[in-house]
Short mmCIF file of C-alpha atoms and ligand atoms in Angstrom, two decimals:
data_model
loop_
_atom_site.label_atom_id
_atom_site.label_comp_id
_atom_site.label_asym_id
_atom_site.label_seq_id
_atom_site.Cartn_x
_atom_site.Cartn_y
_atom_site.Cartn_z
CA UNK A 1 21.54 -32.91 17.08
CA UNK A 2 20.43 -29.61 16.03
CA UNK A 3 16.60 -27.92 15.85
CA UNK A 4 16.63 -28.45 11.81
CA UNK A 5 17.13 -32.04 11.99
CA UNK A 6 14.49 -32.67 14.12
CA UNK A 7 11.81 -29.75 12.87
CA UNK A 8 10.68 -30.94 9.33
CA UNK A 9 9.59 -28.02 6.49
CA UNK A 10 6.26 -27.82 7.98
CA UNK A 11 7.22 -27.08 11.60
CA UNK A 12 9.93 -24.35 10.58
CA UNK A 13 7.19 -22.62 8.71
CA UNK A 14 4.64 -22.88 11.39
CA UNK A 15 7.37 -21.55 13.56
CA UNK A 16 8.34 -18.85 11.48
CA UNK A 17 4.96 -17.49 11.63
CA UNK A 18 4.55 -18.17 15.72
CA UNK A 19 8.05 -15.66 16.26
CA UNK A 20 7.22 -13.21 13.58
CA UNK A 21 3.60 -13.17 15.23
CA UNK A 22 5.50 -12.40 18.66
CA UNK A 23 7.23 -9.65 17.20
CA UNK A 24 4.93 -7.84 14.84
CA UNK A 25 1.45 -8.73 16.45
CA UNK A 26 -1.50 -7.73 14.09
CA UNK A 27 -0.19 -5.53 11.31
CA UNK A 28 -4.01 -4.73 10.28
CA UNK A 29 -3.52 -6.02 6.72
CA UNK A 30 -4.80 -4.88 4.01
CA UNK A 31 -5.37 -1.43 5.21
CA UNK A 32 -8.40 -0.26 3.40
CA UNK A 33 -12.18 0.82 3.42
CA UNK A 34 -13.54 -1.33 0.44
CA UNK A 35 -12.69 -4.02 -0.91
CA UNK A 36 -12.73 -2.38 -4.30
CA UNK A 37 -10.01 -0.29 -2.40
CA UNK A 38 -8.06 -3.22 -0.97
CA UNK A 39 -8.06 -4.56 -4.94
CA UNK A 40 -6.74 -0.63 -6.39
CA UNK A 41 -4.20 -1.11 -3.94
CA UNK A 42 -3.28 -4.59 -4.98
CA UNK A 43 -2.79 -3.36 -8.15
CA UNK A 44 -1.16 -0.06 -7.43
CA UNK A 45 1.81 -1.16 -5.24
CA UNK A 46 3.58 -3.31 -7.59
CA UNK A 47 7.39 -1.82 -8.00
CA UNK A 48 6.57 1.24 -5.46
CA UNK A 49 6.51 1.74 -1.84
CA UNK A 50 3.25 1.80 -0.02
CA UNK A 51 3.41 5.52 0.61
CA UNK A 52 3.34 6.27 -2.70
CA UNK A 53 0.24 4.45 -3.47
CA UNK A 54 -1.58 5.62 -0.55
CA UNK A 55 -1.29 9.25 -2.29
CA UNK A 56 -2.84 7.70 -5.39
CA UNK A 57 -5.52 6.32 -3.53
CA UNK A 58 -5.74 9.61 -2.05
CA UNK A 59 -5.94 11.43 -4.80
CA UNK A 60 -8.96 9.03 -6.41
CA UNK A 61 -11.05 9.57 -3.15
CA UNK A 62 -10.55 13.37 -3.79
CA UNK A 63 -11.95 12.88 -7.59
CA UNK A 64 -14.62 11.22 -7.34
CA UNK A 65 -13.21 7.71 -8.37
CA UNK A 66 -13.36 5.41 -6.01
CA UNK A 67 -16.15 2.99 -7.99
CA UNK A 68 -15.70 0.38 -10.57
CA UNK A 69 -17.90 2.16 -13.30
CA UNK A 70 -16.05 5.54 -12.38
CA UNK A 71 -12.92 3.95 -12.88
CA UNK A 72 -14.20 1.95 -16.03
CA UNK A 73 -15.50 4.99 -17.98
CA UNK A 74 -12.89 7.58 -16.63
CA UNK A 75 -10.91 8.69 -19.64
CA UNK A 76 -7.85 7.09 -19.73
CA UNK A 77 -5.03 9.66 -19.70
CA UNK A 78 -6.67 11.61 -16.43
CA UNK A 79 -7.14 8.32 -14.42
CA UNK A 80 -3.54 8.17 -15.01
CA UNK A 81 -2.62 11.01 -13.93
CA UNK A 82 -4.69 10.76 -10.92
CA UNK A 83 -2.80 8.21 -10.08
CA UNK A 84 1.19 9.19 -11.20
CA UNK A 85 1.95 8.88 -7.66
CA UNK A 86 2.24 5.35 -7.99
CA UNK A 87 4.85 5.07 -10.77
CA UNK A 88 4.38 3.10 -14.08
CA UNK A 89 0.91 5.06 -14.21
CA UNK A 90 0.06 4.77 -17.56
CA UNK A 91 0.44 1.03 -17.25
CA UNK A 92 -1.48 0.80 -14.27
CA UNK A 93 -4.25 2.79 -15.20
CA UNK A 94 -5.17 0.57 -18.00
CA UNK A 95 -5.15 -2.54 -15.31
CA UNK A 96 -7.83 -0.50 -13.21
CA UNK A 97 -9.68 -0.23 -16.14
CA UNK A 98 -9.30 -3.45 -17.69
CA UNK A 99 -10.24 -5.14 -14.09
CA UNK A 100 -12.73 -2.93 -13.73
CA UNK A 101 -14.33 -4.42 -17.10
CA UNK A 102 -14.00 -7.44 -15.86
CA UNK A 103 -15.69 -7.13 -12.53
CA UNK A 104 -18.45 -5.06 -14.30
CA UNK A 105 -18.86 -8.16 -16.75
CA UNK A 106 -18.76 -11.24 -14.39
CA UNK A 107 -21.21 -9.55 -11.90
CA UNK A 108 -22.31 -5.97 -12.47
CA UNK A 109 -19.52 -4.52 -10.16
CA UNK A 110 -20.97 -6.32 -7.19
CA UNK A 111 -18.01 -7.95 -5.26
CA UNK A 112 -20.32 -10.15 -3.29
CA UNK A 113 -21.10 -11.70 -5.95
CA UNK A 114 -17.54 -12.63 -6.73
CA UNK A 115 -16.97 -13.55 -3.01
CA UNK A 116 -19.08 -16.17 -3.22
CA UNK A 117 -17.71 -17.89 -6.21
CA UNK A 118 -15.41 -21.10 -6.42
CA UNK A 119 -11.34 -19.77 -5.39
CA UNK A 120 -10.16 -21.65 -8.29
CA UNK A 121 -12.94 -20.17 -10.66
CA UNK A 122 -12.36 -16.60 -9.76
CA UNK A 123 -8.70 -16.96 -9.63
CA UNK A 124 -8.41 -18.30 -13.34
CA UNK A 125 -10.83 -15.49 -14.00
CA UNK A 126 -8.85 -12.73 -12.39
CA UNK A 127 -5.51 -14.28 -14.07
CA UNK A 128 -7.60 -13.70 -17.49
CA UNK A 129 -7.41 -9.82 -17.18
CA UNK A 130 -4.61 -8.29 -19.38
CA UNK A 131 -1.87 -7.12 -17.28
CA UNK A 132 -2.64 -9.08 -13.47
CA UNK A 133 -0.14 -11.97 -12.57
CA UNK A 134 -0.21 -14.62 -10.07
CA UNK A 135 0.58 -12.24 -7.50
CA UNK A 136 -2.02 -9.61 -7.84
CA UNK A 137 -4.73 -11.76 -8.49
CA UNK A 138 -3.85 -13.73 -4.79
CA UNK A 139 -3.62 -10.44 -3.25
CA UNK A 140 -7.09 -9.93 -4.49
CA UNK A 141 -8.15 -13.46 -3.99
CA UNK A 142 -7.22 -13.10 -0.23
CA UNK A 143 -7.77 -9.35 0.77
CA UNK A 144 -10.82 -8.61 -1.09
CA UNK A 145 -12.73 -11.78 -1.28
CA UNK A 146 -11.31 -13.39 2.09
CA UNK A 147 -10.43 -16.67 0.44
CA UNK A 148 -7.28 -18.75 2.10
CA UNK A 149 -4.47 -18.30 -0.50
CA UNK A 150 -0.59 -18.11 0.22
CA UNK A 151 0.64 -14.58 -1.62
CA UNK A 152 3.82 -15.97 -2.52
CA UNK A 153 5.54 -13.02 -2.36
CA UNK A 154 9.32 -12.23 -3.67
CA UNK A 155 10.00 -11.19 0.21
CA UNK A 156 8.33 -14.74 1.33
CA UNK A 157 10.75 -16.14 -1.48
CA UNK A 158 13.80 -14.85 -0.53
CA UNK A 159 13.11 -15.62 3.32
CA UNK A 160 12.45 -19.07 2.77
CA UNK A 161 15.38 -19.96 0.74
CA UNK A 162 17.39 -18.26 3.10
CA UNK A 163 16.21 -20.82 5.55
CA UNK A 164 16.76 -23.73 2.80
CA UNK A 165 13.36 -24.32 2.97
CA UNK A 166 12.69 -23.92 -0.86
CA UNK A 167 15.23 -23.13 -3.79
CA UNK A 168 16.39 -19.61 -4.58
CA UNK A 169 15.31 -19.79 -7.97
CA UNK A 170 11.71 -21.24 -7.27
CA UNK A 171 9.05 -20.29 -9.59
CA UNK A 172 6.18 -18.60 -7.91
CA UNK A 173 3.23 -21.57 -8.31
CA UNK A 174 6.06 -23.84 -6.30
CA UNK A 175 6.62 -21.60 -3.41
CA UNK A 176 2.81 -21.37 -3.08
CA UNK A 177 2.76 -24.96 -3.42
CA UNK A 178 5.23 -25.62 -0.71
CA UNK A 179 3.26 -23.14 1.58
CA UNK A 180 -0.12 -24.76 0.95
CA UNK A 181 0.85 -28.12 1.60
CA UNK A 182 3.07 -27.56 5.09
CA UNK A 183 1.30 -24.46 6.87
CA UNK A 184 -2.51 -24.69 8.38
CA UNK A 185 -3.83 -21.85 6.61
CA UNK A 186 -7.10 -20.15 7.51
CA UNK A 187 -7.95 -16.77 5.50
CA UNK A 188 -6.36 -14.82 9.07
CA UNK A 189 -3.37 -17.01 9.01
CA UNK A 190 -3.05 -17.02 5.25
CA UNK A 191 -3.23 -13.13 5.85
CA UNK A 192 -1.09 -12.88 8.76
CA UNK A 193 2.17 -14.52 7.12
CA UNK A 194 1.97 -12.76 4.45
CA UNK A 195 2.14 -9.25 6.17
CA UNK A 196 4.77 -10.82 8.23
CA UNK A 197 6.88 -11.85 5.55
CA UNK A 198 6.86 -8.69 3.55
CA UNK A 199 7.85 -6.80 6.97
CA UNK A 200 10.49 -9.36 7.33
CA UNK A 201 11.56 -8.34 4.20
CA UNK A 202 11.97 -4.87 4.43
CA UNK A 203 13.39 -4.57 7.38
CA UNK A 204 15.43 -7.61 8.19
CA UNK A 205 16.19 -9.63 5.14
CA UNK A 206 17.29 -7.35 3.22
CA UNK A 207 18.02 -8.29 -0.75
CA UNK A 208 21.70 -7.15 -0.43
CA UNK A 209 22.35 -8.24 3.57
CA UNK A 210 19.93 -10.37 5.84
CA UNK A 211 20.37 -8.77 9.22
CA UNK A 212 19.81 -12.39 11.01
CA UNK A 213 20.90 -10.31 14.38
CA UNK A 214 18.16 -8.05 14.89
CA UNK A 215 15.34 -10.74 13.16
CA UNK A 216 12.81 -12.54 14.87
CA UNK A 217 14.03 -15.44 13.39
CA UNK A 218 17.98 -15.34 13.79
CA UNK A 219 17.34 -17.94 16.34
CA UNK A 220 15.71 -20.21 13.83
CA UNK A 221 18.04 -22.80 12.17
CA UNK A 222 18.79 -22.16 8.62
CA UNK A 223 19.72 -26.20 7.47
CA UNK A 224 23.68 -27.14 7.32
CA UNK A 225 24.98 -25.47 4.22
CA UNK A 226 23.43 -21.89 4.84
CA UNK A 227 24.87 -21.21 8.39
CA UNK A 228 27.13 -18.50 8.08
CA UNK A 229 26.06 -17.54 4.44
CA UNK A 230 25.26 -13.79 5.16
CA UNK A 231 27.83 -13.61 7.48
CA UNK A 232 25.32 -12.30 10.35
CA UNK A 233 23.89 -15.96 11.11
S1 SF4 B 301 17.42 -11.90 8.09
FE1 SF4 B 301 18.38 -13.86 8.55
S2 SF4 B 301 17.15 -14.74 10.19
FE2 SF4 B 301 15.92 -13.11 9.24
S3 SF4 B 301 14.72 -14.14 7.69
FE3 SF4 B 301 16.58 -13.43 6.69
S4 SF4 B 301 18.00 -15.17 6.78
FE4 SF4 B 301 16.35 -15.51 8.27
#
């Protein structure tokens, strides 16, 4: 009998974190000095790489824009600019300002405020702003406000459907879903896995190939139909 038929969902996942744990250690997620830094970020590195938002971020320090009401009241086409580094600019820009609003509205730009507020409250609040999704608002929910949500991440997708533990073509509320109800999450651990799983990502499964031979978890069984699917398992 092999490891997947005696490991249910919940002890692959629990697993998964344990070897990718081993091999990363702490990744220091989310690499900022505010938490009105860690949510720019959140919302800058959607479709780029994290160097590129990094300059932004960079580049608002050197301005003068690192605040809510800074960013709120900056005119729009130089906060843009400011910020080019990190690619759809234009588009981004008017999120910073539109969250900025927001933040300004529901609590006079003080994020303790909003840290102590209900998860579910301040995540149907955050999905309210024009232009955030599911995925930034998480991000937010978890980085800046410490509260335990799964970022269900397209990299935590695609790893856990390569281990048949969800469908390929899972919306986003069900992989969260899955991960909520079969991993022990803390606000660290909620953290943790998702660092690990984006790094898994990028380096190992890849969209194209899944490099199972150099991954932390090519040793972990993938359920009956995908062995042998990438070719590397
Ligand atoms: S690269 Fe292979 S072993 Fe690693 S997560 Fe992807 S499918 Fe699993």
């Amino acid at each position: 009998m092999g490891k997947w038929r005696v490991m249910n969902k919940g002890m692959v996942l629990h697993r998964m974190h344990e070897l990718l744990e081993g091999h990363f250690g702490d990744l220091g997620w989310w690499p900022a000095d505010t938490p009105f830094e860690m949510i720019i970020g959140a919302v800058l590195t959607q479709n780029t790489a994290w160097r590129n938002v990094e300059t932004a971020i960079k580049n608002l320090k050197e301005c003068g824009l690192m605040d809510i009401e800074k960013i709120e009241r900056e005119e729009p086409s130089h906060l843009a600019a400011v910020i080019r580094s990190s690619g759809y600019h234009r588009v981004k820009s008017a999120k910073l300002q539109e969250l900025s609003r927001y933040l300004i509205a529901e609590c006079g730009g003080d994020l303790k405020k909003m840290e102590a507020r209900d998860m579910k409250d301040l995540r149907c609040g955050l999905l309210g702003v024009k232009g955030v999704g599911p995925e930034t608002a998480d991000s937010i929910l978890l980085y800046a406000f410490g509260k335990p949500v799964f970022v269900a991440s397209a990299y935590a997708k695609r790893v856990f459907s390569r281990h048949r533990l969800i469908d390929e073509d899972s919306p986003y509320d069900l992989v969260q879903t899955f991960v909520h109800e079969n991993f022990d999450g803390t606000t660290k651990r909620f953290n943790q896995l998702h660092a690990f799983l984006v790094e898994t990502g990028k380096k190992f499964c890849k969209k194209k190939r899944a490099l199972c031979g150099e991954c932390p978890l090519g040793g972990l069984a993938r359920g009956p139909k995908e062995r042998n699917h990438h070719g590397h398992c």
